[in-house]
XYZ file of C-alpha atoms in Angstrom:
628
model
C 0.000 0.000 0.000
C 3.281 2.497 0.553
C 4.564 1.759 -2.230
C 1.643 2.108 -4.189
C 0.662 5.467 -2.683
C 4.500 6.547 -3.652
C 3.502 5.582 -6.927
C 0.795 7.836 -7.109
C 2.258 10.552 -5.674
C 5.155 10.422 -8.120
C 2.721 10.358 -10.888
C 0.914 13.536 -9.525
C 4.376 15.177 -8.806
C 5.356 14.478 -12.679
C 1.551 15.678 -13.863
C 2.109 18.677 -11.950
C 5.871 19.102 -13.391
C 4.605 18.219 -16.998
C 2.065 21.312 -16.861
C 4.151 23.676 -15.620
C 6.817 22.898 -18.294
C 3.479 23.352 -20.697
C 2.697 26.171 -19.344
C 6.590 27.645 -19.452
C 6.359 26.770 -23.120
C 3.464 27.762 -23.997
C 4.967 31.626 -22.654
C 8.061 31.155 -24.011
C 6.197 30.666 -27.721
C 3.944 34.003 -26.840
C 7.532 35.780 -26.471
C 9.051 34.361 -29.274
C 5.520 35.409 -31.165
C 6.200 39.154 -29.640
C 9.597 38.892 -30.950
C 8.435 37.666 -34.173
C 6.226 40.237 -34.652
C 8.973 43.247 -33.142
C 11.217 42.036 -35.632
C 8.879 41.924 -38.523
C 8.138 46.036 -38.157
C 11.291 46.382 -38.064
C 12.863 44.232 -41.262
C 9.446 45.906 -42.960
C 10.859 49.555 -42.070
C 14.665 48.148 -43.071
C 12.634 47.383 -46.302
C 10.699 50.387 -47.018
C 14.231 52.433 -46.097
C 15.928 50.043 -48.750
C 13.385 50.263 -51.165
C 13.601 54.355 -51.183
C 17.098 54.463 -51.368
C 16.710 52.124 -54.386
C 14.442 54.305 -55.680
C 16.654 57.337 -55.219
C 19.435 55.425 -56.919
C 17.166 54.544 -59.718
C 16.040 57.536 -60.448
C 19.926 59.013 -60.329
C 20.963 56.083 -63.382
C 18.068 56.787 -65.228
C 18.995 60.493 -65.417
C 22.706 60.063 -65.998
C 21.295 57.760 -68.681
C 19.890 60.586 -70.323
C 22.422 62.937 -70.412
C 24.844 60.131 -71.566
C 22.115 59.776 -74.573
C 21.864 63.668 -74.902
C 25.404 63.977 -74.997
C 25.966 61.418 -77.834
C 22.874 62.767 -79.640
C 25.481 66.517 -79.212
C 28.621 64.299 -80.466
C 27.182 62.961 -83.189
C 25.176 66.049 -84.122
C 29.152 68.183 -84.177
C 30.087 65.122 -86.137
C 28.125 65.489 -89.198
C 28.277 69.075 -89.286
C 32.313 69.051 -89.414
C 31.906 66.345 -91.865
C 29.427 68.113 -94.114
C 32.040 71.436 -93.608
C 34.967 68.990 -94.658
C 33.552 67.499 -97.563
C 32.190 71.253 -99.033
C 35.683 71.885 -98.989
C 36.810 69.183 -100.061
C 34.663 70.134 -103.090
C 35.644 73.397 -103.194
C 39.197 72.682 -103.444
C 39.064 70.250 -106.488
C 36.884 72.838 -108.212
C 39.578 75.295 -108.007
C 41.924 73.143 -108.830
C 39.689 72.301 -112.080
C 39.966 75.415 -112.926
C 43.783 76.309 -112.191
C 44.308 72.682 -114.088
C 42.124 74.009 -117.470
C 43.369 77.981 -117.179
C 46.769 77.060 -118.655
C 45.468 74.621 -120.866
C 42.940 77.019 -122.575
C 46.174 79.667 -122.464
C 48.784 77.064 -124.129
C 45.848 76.147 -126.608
C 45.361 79.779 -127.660
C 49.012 80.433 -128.191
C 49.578 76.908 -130.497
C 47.029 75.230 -131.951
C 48.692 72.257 -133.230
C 50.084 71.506 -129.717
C 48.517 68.672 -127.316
C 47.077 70.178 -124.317
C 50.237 70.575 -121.351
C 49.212 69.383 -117.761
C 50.241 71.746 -115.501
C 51.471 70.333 -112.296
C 50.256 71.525 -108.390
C 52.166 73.806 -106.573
C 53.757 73.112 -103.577
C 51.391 74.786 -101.324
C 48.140 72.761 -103.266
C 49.942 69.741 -102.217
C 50.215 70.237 -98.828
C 46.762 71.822 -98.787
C 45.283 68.461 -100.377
C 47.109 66.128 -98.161
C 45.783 67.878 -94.798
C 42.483 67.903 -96.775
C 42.542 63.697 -97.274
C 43.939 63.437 -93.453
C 40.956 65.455 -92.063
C 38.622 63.351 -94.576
C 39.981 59.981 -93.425
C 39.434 61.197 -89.367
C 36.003 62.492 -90.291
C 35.199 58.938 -91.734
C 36.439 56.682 -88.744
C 34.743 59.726 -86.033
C 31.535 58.821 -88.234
C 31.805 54.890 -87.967
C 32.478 54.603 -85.015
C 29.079 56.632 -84.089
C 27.062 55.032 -86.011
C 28.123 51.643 -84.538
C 27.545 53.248 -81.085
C 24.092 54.365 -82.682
C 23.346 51.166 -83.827
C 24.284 49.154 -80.399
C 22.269 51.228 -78.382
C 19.272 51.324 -81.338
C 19.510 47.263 -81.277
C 20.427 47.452 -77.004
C 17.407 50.029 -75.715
C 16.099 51.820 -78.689
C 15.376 54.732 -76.660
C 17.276 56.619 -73.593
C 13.829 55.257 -71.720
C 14.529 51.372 -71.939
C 18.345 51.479 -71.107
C 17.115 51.392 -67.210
C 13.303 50.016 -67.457
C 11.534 50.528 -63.919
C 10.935 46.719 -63.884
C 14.518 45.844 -63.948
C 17.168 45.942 -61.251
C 20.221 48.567 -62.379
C 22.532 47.251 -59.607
C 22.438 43.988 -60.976
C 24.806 44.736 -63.600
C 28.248 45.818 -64.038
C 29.069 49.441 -65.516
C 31.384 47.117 -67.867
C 28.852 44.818 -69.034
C 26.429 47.886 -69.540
C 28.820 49.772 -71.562
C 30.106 45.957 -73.724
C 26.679 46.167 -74.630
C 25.838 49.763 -75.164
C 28.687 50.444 -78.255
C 28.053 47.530 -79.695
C 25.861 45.640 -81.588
C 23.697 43.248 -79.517
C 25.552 40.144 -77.855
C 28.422 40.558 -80.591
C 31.089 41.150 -78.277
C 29.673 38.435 -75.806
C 30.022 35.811 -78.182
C 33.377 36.759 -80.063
C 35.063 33.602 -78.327
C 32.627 31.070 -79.816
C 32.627 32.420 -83.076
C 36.428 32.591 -83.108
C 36.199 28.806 -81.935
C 34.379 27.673 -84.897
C 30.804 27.802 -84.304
C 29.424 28.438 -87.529
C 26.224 29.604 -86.152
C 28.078 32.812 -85.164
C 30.298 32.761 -87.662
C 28.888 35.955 -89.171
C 29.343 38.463 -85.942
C 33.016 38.087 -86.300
C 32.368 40.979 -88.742
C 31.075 44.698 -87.898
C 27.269 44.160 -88.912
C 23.786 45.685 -87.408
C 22.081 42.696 -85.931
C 19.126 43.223 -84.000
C 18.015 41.440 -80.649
C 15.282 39.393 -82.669
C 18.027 38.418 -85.450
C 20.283 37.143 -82.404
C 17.847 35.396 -80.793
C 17.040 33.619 -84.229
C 20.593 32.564 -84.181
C 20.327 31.366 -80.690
C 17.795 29.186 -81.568
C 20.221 27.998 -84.351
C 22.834 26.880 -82.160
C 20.621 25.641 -79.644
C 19.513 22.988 -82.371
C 23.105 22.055 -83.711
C 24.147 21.459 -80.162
C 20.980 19.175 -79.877
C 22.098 17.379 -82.873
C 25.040 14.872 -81.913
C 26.450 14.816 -85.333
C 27.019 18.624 -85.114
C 27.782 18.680 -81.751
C 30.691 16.610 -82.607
C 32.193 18.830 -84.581
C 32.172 21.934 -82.626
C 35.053 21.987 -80.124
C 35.173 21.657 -76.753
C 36.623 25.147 -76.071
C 33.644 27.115 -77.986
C 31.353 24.939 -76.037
C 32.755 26.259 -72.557
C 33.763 29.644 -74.065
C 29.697 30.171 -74.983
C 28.738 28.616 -71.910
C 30.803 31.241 -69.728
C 29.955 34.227 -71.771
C 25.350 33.400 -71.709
C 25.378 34.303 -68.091
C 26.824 37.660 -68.631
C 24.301 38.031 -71.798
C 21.300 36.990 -69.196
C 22.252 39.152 -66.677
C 22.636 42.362 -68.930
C 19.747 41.836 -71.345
C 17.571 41.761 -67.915
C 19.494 45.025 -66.697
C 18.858 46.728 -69.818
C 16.031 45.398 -70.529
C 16.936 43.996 -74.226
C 14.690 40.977 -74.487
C 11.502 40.250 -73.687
C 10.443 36.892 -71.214
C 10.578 34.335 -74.312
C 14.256 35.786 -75.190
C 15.393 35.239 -72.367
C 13.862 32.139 -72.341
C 15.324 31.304 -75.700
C 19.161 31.942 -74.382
C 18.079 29.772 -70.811
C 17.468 26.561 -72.891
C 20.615 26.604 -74.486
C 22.701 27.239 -71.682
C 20.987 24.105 -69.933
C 21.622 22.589 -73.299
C 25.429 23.095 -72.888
C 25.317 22.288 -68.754
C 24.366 18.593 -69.787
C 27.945 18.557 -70.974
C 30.215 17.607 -68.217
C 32.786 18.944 -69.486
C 31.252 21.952 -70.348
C 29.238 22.494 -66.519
C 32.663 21.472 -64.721
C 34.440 24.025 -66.931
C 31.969 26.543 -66.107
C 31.968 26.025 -62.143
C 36.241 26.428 -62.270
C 36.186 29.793 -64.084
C 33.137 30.969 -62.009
C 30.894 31.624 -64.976
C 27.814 31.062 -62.741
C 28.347 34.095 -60.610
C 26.665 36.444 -63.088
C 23.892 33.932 -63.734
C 23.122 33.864 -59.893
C 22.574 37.750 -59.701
C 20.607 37.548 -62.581
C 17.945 35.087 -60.950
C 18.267 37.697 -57.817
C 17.054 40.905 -60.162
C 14.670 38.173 -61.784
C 13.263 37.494 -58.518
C 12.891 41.281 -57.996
C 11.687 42.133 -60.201
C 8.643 39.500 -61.440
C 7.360 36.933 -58.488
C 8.199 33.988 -58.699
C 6.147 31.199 -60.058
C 5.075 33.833 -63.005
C 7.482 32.816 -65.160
C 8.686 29.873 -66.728
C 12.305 31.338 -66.417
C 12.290 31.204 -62.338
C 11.697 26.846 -63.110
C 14.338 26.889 -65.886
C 16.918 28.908 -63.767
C 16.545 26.663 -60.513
C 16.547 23.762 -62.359
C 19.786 24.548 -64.021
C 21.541 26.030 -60.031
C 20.142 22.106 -59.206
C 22.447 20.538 -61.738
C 24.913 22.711 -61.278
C 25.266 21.931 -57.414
C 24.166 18.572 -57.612
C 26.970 17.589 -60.011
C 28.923 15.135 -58.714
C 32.111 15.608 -61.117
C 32.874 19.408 -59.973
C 35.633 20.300 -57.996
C 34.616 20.520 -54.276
C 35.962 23.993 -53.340
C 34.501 25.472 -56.984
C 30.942 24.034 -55.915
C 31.672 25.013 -52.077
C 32.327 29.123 -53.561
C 29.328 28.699 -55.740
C 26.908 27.528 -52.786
C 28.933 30.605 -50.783
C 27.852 32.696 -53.216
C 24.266 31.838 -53.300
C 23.959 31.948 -49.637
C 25.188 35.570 -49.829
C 23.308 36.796 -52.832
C 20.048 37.146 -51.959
C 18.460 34.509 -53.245
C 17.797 32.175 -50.666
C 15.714 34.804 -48.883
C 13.660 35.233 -51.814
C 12.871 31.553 -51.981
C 12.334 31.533 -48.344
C 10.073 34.396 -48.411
C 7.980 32.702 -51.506
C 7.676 29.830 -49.259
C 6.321 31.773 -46.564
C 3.736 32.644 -48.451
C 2.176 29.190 -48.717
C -0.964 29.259 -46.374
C -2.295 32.322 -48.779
C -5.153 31.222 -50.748
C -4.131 30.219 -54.405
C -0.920 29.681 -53.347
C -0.371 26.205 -54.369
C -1.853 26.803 -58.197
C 0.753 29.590 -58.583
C 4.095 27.229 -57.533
C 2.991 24.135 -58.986
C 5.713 24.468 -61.502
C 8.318 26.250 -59.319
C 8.071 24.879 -56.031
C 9.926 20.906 -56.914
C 12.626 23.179 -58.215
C 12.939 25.364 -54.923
C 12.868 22.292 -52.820
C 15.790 20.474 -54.927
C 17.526 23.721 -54.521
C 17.156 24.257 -51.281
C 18.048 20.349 -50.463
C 20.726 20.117 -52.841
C 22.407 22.949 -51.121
C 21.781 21.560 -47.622
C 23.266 18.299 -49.055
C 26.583 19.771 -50.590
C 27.830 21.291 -46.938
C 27.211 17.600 -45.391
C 29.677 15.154 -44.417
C 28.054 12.136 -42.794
C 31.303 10.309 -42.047
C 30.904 12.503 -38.865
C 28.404 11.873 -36.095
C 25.222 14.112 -36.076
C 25.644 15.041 -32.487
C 29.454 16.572 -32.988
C 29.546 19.829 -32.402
C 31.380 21.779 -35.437
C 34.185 23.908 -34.622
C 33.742 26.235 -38.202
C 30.082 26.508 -39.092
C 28.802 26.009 -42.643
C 28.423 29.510 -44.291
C 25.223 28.750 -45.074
C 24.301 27.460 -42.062
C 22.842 31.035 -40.431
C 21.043 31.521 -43.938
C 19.461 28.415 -43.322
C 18.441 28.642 -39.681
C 17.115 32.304 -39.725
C 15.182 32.029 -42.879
C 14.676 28.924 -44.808
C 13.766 26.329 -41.780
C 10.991 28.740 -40.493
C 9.723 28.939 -44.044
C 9.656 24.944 -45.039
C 7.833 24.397 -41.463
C 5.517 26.339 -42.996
C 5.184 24.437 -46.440
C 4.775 21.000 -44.416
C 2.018 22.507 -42.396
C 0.876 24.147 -45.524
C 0.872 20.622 -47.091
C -0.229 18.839 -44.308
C -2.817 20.185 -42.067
C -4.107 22.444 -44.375
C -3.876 19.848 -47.393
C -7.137 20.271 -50.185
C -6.267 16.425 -51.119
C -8.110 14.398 -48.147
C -7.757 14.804 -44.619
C -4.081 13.771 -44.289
C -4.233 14.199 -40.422
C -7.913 12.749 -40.350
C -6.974 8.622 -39.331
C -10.722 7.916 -40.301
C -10.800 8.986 -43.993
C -7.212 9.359 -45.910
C -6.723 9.781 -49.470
C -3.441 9.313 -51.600
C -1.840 12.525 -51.976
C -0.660 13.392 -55.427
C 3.158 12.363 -56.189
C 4.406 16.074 -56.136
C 3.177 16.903 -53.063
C 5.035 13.892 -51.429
C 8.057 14.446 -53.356
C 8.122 18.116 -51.823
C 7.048 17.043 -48.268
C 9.645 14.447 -48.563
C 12.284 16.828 -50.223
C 11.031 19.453 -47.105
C 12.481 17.103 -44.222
C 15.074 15.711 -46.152
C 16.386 19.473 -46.365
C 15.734 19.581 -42.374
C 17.579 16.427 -41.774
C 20.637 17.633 -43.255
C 20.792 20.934 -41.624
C 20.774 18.707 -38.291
C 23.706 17.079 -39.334
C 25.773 20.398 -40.000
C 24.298 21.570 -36.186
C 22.140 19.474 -34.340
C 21.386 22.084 -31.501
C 19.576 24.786 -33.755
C 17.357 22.092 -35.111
C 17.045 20.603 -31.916
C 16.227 24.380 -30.668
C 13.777 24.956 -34.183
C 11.954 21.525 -32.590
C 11.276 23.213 -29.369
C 10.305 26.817 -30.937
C 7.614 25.035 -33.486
C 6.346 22.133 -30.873
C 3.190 22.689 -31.671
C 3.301 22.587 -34.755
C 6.167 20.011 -35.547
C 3.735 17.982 -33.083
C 0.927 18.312 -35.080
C 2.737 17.834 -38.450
C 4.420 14.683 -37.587
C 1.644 13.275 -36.247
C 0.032 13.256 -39.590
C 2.983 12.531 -41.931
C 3.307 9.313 -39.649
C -0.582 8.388 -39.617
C -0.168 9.042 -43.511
C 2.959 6.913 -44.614
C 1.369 4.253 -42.040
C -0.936 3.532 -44.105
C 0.785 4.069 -47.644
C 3.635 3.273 -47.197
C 3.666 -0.502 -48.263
C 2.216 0.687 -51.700
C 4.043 3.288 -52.482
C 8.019 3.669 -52.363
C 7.664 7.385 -52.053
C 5.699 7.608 -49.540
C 7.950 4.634 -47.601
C 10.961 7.147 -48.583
C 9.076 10.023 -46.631
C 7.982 8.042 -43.367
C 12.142 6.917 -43.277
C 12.934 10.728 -43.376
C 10.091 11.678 -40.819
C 11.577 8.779 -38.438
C 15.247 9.873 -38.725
C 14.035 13.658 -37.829
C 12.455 12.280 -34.710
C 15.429 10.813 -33.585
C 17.468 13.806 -34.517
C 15.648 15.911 -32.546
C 14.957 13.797 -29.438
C 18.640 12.632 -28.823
C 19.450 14.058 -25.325
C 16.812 16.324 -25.345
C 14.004 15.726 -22.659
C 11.867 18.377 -23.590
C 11.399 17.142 -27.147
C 11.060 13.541 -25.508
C 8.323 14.594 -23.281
C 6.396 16.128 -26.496
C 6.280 12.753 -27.821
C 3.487 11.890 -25.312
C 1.626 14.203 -26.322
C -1.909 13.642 -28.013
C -4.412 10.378 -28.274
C -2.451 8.276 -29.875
C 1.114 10.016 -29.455
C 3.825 9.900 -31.562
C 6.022 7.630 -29.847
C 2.797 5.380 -29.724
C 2.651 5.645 -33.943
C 6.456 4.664 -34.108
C 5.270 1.813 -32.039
C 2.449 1.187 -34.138
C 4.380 0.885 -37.986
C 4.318 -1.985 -40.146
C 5.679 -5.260 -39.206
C 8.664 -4.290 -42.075
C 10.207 -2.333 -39.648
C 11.116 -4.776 -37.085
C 12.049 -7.765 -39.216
C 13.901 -5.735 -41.893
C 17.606 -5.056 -41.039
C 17.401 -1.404 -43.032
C 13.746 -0.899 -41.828
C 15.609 -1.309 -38.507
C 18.262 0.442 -38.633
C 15.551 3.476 -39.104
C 13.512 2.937 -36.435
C 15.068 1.181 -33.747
C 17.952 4.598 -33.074
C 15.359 6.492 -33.007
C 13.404 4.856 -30.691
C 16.761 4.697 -28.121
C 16.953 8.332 -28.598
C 13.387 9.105 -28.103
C 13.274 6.700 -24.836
C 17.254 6.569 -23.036
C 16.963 7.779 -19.653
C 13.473 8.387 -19.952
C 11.735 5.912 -17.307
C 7.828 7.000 -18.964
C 9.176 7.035 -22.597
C 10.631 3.430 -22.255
C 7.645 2.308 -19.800
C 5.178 3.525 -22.705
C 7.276 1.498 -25.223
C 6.444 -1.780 -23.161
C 2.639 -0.884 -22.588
C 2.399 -0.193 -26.630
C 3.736 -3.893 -26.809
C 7.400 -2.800 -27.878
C 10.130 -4.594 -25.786
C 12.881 -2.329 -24.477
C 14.623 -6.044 -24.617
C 14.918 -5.305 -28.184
C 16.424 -2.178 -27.707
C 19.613 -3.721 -25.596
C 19.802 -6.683 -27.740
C 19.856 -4.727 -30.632
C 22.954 -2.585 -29.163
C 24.923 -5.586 -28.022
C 24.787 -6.533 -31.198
C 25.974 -3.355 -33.017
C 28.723 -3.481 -29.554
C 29.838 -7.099 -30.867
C 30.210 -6.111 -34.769
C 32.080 -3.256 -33.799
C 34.536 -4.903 -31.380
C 34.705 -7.967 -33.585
C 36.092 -5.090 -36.633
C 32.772 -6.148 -39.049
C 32.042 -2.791 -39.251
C 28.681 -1.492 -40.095
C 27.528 -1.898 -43.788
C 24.620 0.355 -43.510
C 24.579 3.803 -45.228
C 26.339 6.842 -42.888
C 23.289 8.087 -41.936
C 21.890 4.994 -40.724
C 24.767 3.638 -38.351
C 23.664 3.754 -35.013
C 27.369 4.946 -33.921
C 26.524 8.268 -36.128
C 22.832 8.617 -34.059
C 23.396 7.490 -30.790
C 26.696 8.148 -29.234
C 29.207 4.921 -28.473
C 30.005 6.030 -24.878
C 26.508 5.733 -24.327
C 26.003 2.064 -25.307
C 26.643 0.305 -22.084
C 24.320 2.676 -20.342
C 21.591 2.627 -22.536
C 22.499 -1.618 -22.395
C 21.851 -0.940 -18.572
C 18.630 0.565 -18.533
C 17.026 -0.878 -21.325
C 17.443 -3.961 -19.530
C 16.161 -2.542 -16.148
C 12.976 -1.399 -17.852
C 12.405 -4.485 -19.322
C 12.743 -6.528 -16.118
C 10.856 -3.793 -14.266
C 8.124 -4.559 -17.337
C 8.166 -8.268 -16.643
């Protein structure tokens, strides 16, 4: 009877201890909310300051602009005068000299009939007089070619002083060099000199002064798009004008937005034939060494400022291509490490972030259906390229990840959103409704799964700020796991994806609960709970070794040196005997030097820390004798 009245007050002490850590959290999230919303004002004044100031800026280029155009409207304007003065004395001088030439003639003709007519030569001073004259002819000729090429650039660039900075385009995006490459000469000519020096005879023709206009050039785009789709043609083009084209589109995407010189399907025009020539390996490695992509990142930036993204086909085509690009396998490691550098810095990660933000507004979904699998291979591709899972996921990194802060301040927040956009708020079926569940379509379980995938591998670059994102969001990380699990419970045996997405979901939870009692003590929550779903998956995951090695670490990490956690896995018909067993025999593999064959992020030394083992042997025995 003592001990059973110990029980019970135990159990009230812990009730009483488990609502006053609800209650703690629950104020702790009303700050953080506060704080949310402080900082909010504040980044929207930062933005309303930065937008002015762009504004101001703008409005500066677009009158300097002007007076550039005004001024070489003046130049060319002195030009043709001096040339029309020139050439009337030009004209006077040879009629005088007509008539100097004929006045001895007539003379000589006068005095002897019989005589042929005598040519008189020039005097010394006519001479020198004609020579200056054909010097100052010859200057006046190159002055006037020279204008009229600038004439014809800037006719073929802008057209008018009005579309050399349109209001829809970003000026700072491009360089006062690029600008003025493009502004003297004819469109894209100077860009693509290198290929058509290399042999591409596509372009063979701008190797020569000529007036080609932004629709002829996009023609011949178009041309060279479909001999480098050809493999017989391809084969004879060389290497070198390959990369040398390759490296010079991103400078012709990023001006012709800055300037304004094509329209959306130009642009779209020189995108497909740049991811044309980065399915060459050669070509994309090539690329990533000389850092040709640089320029084509700050032109998706101004793109993204510029038009929203999802309402243009560009946005998909440009993502797509940054997902090759990282994902390549055959780059150089500190090349691809810059580039992702680069795009953490740019800007463009907090556009994407702020797009997914977005996606409880109504109508949301219909405007990234094309855009958003491309933003989540991004976004996990880049996650991916700063991992190494040779090293445990609960080391603590001496250097962080550059884009590690980009990550945690911005794009975590915003996918937490998308999953509880996709989830809980899903027009498919009720996803978190265990009474009626219908298949969700295959892209929105390729971007949930893509979504915590991206999650996972932030954990493994710093454990602690996911660990801390967990804690921040446990309400709603409750809620959506709780539903991904009741989801890919049921699905999961018919459909590899969705299998792929509960193994992701599984590893999070154990992520997330390693040493952390807070997050442990969340997994009670709710009728049934989360650690009572884990309990609760198909048969596959206790028989299968790989199944296992998915669930059974997290399950040690969700339950070690938690007596109620391991006491619920009995009651839900889960041994804690299979816990132990299952490290002793990871212990004996490892002493006997078998190794572990699973992948990295499987290996229970990587999950669950090997100092721990003989503990966790300890009182996962102890709970199940307790449970016998």
């Amino acid at each position: 009877m003592q001990s059973e009245r110990i029980r019970q007050v135990l159990q009230e002490q812990d009730r009483r201890l488990a609502q006053t850590k609800l209650t703690l959290q629950l104020k702790t999230m009303k700050a953080d909310e506060l704080r949310e919303v402080k900082v909010g004002e504040i980044r929207k004044k930062a933005e309303a300051e930065n937008l002015k100031v762009r504004e101001v800026t703008f409005i500066n280029r677009m009158s300097t602009a002007n007076m550039m155009q005004e001024l070489m409207e003046r130049q060319d304007h002195a030009a043709q005068r001096k040339l029309e003065h020139l050439a009337a004395r030009a004209g006077k001088v040879r009629t005088d000299a007509d008539v100097t030439a004929k006045a001895p003639t007539t003379a000589s003709s006068a005095a002897h009939p019989g005589d042929a007519p005598a040519s008189v030569a020039p005097s010394r001073s006519q001479r020198r007089k004609a020579k200056r004259l054909r010097k100052s002819l010859l200057r006046s000729q190159e002055t006037e070619g020279a204008a009229n090429s600038a004439n014809d650039g800037n006719a073929a660039v802008a057209g008018s002083p009005e579309r050399l900075l349109p209001a829809q385009a970003a000026p700072s995006s491009v360089s006062p060099a690029d600008a003025a490459a493009i502004a003297k000469v004819p469109v894209f000519r100077l860009l693509f000199r290198e290929a058509s020096a290399s042999g591409i005879p596509e372009f063979s023709e701008f190797s020569e002064p000529g007036n080609q206009s932004a629709g002829d050039l996009v023609l011949r785009v178009r041309h060279v798009h479909k001999a480098i789709s050809t493999p017989s043609k391809l084969a004879s083009i060389a290497p070198e004008a390959l990369s040398a084209l390759a490296n010079q589109l991103p400078v012709v995407l990023r001006a012709a937005h800055a300037l304004g010189v094509l329209d959306d399907s130009g642009l779209q025009t020189v995108m497909r034939l740049l991811q044309t020539l980065h399915r060459i390996p050669s070509v994309s490695d090539a690329s990533l060494e000389s850092a040709a992509m640089l320029p084509f990142v700050d032109f998706m930036v101004a793109l993204g400022k510029s038009t929203p993204l999802g309402s243009s086909r560009i946005h998909d085509r440009g993502l797509e291509l940054l997902v090759g690009v990282v994902s390549a396998t055959t780059s150089s490691s500190n090349q691809k490490a810059s580039l992702v550098r680069y795009i953490s810095l740019s800007g463009l990660l907090h556009q994407l972030s702020s797009c997914l933000s977005e996606s409880s507004r109504p109508g949301w979904r219909d405007e990234m259906q094309c855009v958003l699998p491309n933003i989540m291979s991004l976004l996990f591709a880049l996650s991916a390229s700063a991992v190494c899972t040779n090293d445990p996921v609960y080391d603590v990194r001496r250097q962080p990840h550059p884009i590690l802060h980009v990550f945690e301040t911005t794009v975590i927040p915003a996918l937490v959103t998308v999953l509880g956009s996709l989830t809980v708020e899903n027009p498919h079926g009720g996803i978190g409704n265990d009474a009626k569940q219908d298949p969700l379509p295959a892209n929105v379980i390729a971007s949930l799964t893509t979504a915590v995938s991206t999650i996972n591998n932030v954990a493994w670059l710093d454990l602690r700020a996911i660990q801390a994102m967990a804690l921040q969001f446990s309400a709603e990380m409750h809620h959506i796991l709780s539903c991904l699990i009741a989801y890919a419970a049921k699905f999961c045996e018919a459909d590899e994806a969705t299998m792929r997405l509960l193994q992701e979901v599984v590893l999070f939870i154990g992520y997330v609960s390693l040493r952390n009692e807070a997050t442990q003590e969340s997994l009670r929550w709710g009728n049934p709970s989360i650690l009572q779903r884990l309990c609760g998956l198909p048969f596959r995951f206790v028989v299968d070794k790989a199944a296992k090695d998915i669930l059974l670490p997290t399950l040690i990490a969700a339950s070690f040196q938690n007596p109620i956690n391991a006491d619920l896995l009995a009651r839900f018909r889960f041994s804690t005997g299979h816990l132990a067993a299952y490290i002793r025999d990871k212990q004996g593999a490892a002493a006997a030097g078998r190794g572990d064959a699973s992948p990295p992020v499987l290996r229970l030394v990587n999950r669950f820390p090997g100092d721990l083992w003989d503990s966790a042997i300890t009182f996962y025995r102890g709970c199940a004798g307790d449970a016998e």
